[in-house]
Short mmCIF file of C-alpha atoms and ligand atoms in Angstrom, two decimals:
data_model
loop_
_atom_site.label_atom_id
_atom_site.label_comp_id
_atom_site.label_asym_id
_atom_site.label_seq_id
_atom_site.Cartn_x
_atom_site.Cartn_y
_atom_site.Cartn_z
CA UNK A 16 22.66 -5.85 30.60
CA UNK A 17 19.60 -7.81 31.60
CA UNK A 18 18.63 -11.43 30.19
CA UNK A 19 14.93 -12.16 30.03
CA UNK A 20 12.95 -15.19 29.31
CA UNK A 21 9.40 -13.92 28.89
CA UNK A 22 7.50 -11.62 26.60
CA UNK A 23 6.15 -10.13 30.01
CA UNK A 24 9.39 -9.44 31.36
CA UNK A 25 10.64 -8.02 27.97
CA UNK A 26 7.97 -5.73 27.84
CA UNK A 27 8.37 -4.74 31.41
CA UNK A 28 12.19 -4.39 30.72
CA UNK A 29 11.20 -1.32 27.78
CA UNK A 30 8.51 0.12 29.54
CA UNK A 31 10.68 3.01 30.63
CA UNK A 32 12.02 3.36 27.17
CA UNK A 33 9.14 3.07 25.56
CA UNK A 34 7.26 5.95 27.72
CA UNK A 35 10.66 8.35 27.53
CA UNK A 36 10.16 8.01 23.27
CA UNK A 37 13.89 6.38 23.32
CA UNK A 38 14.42 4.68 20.14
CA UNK A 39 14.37 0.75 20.17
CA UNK A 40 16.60 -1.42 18.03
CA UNK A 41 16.08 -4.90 17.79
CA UNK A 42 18.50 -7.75 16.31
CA UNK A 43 16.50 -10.71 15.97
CA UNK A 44 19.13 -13.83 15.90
CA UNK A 45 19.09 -18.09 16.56
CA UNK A 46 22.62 -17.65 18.77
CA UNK A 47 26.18 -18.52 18.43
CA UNK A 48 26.72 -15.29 17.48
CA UNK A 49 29.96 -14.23 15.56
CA UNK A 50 31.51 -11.62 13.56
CA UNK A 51 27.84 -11.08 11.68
CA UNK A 52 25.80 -10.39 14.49
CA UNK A 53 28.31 -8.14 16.16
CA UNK A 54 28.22 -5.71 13.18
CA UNK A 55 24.50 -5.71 13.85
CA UNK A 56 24.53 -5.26 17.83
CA UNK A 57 26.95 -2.51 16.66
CA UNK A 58 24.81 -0.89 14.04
CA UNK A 59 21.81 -1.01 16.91
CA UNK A 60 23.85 0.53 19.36
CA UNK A 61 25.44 3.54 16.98
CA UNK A 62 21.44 4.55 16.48
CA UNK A 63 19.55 3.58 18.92
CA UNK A 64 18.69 4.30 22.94
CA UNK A 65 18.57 0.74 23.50
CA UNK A 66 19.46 -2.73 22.22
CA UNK A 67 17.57 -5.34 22.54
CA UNK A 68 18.93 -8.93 21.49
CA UNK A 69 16.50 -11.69 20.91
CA UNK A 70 18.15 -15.38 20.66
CA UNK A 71 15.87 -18.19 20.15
CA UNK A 72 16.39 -20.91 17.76
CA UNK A 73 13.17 -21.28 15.77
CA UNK A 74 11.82 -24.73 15.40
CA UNK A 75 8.83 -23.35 13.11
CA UNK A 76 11.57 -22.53 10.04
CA UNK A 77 13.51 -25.96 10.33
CA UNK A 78 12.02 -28.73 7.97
CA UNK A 79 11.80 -32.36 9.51
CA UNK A 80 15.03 -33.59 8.26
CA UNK A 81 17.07 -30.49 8.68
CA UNK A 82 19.54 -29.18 11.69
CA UNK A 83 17.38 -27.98 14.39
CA UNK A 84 18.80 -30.57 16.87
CA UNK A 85 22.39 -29.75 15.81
CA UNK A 86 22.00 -26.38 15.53
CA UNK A 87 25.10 -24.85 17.55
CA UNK A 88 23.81 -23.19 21.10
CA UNK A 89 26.27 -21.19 23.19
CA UNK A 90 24.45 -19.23 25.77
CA UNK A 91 27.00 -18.75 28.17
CA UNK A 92 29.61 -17.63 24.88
CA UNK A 93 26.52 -15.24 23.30
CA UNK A 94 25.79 -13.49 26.39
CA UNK A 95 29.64 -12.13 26.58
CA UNK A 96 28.93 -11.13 23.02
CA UNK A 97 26.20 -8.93 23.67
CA UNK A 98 27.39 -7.31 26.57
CA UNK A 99 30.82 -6.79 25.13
CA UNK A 100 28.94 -4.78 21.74
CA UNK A 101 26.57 -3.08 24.07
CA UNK A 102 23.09 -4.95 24.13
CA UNK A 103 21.00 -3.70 26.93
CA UNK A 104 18.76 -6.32 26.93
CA UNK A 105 18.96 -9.82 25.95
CA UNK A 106 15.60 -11.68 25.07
CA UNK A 107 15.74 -15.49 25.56
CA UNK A 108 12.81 -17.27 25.47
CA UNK A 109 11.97 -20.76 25.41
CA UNK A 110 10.26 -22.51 22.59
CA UNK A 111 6.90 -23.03 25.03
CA UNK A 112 7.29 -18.94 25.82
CA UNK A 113 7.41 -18.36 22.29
CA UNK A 114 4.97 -20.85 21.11
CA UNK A 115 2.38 -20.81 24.39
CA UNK A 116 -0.58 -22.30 22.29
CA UNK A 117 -0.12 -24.48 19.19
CA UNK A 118 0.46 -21.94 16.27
CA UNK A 119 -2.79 -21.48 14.36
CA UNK A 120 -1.79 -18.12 12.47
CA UNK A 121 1.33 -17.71 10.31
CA UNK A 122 2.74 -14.80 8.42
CA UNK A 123 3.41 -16.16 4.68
CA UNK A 124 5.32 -13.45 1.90
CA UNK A 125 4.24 -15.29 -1.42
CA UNK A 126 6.34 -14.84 -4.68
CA UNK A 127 9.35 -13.13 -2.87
CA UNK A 128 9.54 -16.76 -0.43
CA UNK A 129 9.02 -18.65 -3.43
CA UNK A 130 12.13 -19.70 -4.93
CA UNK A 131 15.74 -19.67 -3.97
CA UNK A 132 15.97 -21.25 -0.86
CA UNK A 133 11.60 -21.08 -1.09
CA UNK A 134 12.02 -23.72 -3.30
CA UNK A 135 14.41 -26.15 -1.50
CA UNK A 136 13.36 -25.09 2.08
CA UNK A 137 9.35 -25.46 2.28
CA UNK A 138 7.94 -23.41 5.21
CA UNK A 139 11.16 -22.12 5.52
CA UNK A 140 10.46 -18.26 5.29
CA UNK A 141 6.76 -19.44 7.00
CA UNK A 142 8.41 -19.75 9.90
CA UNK A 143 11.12 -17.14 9.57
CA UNK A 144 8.12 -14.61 8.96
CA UNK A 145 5.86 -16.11 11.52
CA UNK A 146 8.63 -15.72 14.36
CA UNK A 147 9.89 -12.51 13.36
CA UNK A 148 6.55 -10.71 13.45
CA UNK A 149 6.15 -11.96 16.77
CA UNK A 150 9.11 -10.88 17.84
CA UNK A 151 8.07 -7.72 16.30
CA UNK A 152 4.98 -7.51 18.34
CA UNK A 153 6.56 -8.73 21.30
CA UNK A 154 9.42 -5.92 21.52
CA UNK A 155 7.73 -3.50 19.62
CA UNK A 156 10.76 -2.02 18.60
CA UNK A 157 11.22 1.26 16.38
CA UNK A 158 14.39 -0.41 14.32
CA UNK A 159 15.56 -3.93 13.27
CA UNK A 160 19.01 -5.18 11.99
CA UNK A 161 19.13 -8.57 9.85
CA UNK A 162 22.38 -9.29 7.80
CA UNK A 163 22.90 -9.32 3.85
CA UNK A 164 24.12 -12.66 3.71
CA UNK A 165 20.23 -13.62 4.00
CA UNK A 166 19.22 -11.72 1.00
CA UNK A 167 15.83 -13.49 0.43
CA UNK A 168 15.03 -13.55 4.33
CA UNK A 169 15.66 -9.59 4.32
CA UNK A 170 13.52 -9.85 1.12
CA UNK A 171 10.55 -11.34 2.91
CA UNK A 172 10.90 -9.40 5.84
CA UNK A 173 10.97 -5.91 4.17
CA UNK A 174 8.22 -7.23 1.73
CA UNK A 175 5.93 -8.30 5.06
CA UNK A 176 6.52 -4.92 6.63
CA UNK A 177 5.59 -2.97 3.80
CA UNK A 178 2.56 -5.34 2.88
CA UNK A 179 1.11 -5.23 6.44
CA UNK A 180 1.88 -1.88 7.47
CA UNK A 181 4.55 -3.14 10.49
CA UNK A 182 5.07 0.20 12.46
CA UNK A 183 9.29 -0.46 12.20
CA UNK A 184 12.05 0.34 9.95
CA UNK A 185 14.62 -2.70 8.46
CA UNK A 186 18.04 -2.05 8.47
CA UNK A 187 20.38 -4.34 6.26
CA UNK A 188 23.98 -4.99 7.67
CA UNK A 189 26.39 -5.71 4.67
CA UNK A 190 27.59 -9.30 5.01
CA UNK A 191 30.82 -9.50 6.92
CA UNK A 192 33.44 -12.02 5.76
CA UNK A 193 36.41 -13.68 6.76
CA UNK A 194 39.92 -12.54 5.14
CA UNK A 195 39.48 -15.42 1.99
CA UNK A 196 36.21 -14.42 1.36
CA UNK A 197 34.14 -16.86 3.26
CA UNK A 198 30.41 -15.59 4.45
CA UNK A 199 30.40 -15.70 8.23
CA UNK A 200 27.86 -17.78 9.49
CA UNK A 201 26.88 -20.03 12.40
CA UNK A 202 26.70 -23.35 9.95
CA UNK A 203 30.43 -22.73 9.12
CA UNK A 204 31.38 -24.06 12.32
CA UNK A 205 29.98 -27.57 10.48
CA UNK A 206 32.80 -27.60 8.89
CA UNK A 207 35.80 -29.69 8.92
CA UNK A 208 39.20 -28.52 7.87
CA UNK A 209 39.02 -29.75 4.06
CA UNK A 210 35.52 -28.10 3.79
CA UNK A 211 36.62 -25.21 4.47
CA UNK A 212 39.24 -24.89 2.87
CA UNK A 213 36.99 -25.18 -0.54
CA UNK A 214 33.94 -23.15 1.05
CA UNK A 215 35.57 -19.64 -0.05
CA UNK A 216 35.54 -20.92 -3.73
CA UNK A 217 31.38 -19.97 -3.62
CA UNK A 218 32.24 -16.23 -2.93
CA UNK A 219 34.87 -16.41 -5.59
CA UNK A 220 32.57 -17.87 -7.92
CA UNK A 221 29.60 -14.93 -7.30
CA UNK A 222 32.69 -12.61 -7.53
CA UNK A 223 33.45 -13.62 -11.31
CA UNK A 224 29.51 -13.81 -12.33
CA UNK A 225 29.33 -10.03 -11.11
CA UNK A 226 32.65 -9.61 -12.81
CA UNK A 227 31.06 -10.67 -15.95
CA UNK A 228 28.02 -8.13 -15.74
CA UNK A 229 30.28 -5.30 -14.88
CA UNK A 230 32.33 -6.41 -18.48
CA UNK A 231 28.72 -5.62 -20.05
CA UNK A 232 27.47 -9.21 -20.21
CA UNK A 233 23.60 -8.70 -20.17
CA UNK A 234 22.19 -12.77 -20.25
CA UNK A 235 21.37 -13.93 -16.97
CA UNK A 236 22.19 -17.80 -18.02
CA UNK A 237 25.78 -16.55 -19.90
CA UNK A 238 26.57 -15.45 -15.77
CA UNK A 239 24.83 -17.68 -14.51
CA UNK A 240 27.13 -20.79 -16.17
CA UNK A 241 29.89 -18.64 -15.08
CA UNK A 242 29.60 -19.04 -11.40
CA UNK A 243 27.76 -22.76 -12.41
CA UNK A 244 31.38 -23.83 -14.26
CA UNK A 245 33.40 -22.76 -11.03
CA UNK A 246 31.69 -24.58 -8.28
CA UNK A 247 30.93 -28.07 -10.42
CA UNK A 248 34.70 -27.87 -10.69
CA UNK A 249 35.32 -28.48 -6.85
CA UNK A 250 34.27 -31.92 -6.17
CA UNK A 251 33.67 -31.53 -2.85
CA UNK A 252 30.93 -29.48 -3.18
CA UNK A 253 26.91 -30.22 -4.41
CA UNK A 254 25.17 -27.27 -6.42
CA UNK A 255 21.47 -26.37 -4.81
CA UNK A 256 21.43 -23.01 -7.03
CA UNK A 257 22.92 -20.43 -9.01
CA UNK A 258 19.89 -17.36 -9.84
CA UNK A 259 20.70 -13.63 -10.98
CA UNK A 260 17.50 -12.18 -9.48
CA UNK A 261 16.04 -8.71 -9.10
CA UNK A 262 16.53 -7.51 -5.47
CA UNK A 263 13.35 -6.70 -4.32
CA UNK A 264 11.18 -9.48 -5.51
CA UNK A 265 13.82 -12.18 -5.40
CA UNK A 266 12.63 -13.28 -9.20
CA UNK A 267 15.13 -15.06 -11.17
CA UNK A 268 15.71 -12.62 -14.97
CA UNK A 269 16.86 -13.78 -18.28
CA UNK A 270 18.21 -10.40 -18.89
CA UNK A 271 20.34 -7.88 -16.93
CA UNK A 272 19.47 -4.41 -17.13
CA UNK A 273 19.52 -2.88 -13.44
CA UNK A 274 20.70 -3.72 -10.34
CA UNK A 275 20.34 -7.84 -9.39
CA UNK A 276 21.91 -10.24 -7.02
CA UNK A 277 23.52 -13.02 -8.00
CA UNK A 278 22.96 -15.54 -5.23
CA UNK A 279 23.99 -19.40 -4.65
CA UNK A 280 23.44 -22.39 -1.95
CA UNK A 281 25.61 -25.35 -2.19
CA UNK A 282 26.12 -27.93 -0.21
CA UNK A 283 29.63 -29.07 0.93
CA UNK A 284 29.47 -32.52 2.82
CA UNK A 285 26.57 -32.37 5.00
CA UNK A 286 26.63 -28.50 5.54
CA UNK A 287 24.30 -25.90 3.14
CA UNK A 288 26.08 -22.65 2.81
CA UNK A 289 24.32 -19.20 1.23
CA UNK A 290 25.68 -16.14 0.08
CA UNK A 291 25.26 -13.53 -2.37
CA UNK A 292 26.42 -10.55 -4.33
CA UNK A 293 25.15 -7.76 -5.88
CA UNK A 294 26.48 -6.59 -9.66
O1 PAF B 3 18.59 -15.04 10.56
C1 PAF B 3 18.28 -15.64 11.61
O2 PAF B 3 19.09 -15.87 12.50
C2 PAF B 3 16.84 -16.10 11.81
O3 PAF B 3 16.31 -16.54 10.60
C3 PAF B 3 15.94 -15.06 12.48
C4 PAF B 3 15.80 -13.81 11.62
C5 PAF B 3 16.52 -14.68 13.84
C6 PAF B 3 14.56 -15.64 12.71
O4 PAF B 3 14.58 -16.78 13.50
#
């Protein structure tokens, strides 16, 4: 496995591949990788030549007053990772590599960015966007892998793809989950022991929204107050949102008639945790 720093070496790194027509997959992630981004390094490597990991924690989608600082970093830890699931090549830049002169052009997905997490995380999916379309052009890969647990980041990415004609195919990994339910995600490890041991009640509480669509219940605010009533029971945790939304757009419905996702954020303590389900 080889670990590169710069979009020159990168590119150098694929040349080969790139002239042979092997197929490139690309998981774009911010580190301290777990369970998630192992089904995704996995899902690369069943289906494509070669893997490329990219870990770079993205200052341009943090707000001022959220965890960039904090945000867990485990180099040494993420490398095993990725040679363990079968990367070939690890991309690592630094945020002066990746940001060489002061960003002047940014990729923005309107209405499918706009509420959810849009609304509570301004700039948020900016900079998601921005940094994945660069990583996009950077690699140049023919595949990329993001998880389901980031339902309106897959959302915008898919939408930008289609929107500016993006020569690559998204893939979306179902979320993986620990055995009482719990998303998997980097912010977990936020947690202390109390915390999590309430953080699985948000899965249950998506769990008995969809339950209540698949018993024919057709008015988005009837679920809605289902999965509201669960979580404002545990005291421990803060309600950002509750929305049944159509998948594609990410627009919150009064009424149920297809497919939707019913998807939450709620803060428990000082840590913000996302997840979603589908009906
Ligand atoms: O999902 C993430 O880890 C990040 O948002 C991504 C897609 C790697 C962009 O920084």
């Amino acid at each position: 496995m080889e670990v590169v720093q710069t979009v020159n070496d990168v590119r150098k790194a694929l040349l080969s591949a790139r002239k042979s027509g092997t197929v490139i997959g690309l998981v774009p992630t911010m580190g301290a990788l777990h369970a998630g981004h192992e089904a995704l390094i996995e899902a690369a490597r069943r289906k494509c030549g070669v893997v490329v990991v990219s870990i770079f924690v993205n200052p341009l989608q943090f707000g001022p007053n959220e965890d960039y600082q904090r945000y867990p970093r485990a180099l040494v830890k993420d490398l095993g990772i990725c040679r363990r699931h079968g990367a070939d090549i690890v991309f690592n830049p630094s945020v002066d590599e990746m940001y060489r002169t002061p960003q002047l052009t940014f990729a923005e997905v309107t209405r499918v960015s706009e509420d959810l997490c849009g609304k509570f995380r301004p700039g948020h999916f900016r900079g998601v966007a921005t940094v994945v379309l660069k990583l996009f052009n950077i690699v140049r890969a023919n595949r990329a892998y993001f998880g389901e647990k980031d339902m309106q980041q897959l959302a915008v990415i898919r939408r930008m793809v289609a929107d500016l004609n993006v020569p690559i195919e998204i893939i979306g990994v179902p979320t993986v989950r620990e055995a009482d339910g719990l998303a998997i995600s980097s912010r977990n490890e936020y947690l202390n022991p109390a915390e999590r041991r309430v953080a699985p009640v948000l899965y249950h509480a998506l769990q008995e929204a969809a339950g209540r669509i698949r018993s024919g219940e057709r008015d988005a605010a009837k679920v809605r107050e289902t999965a509201m009533a669960i979580l404002r029971a545990e005291p421990l945790m803060r309600v950002e949102y509750v929305e049944i939304v159509d998948p594609s757009e990410i627009q919150p419905l009064s009424t149920i008639s297809g497919p939707v996702r019913i998807a939450a954020a709620v803060w428990i303590g000082g840590t913000r945790l996302i997840d979603n389900v589908g009906n």
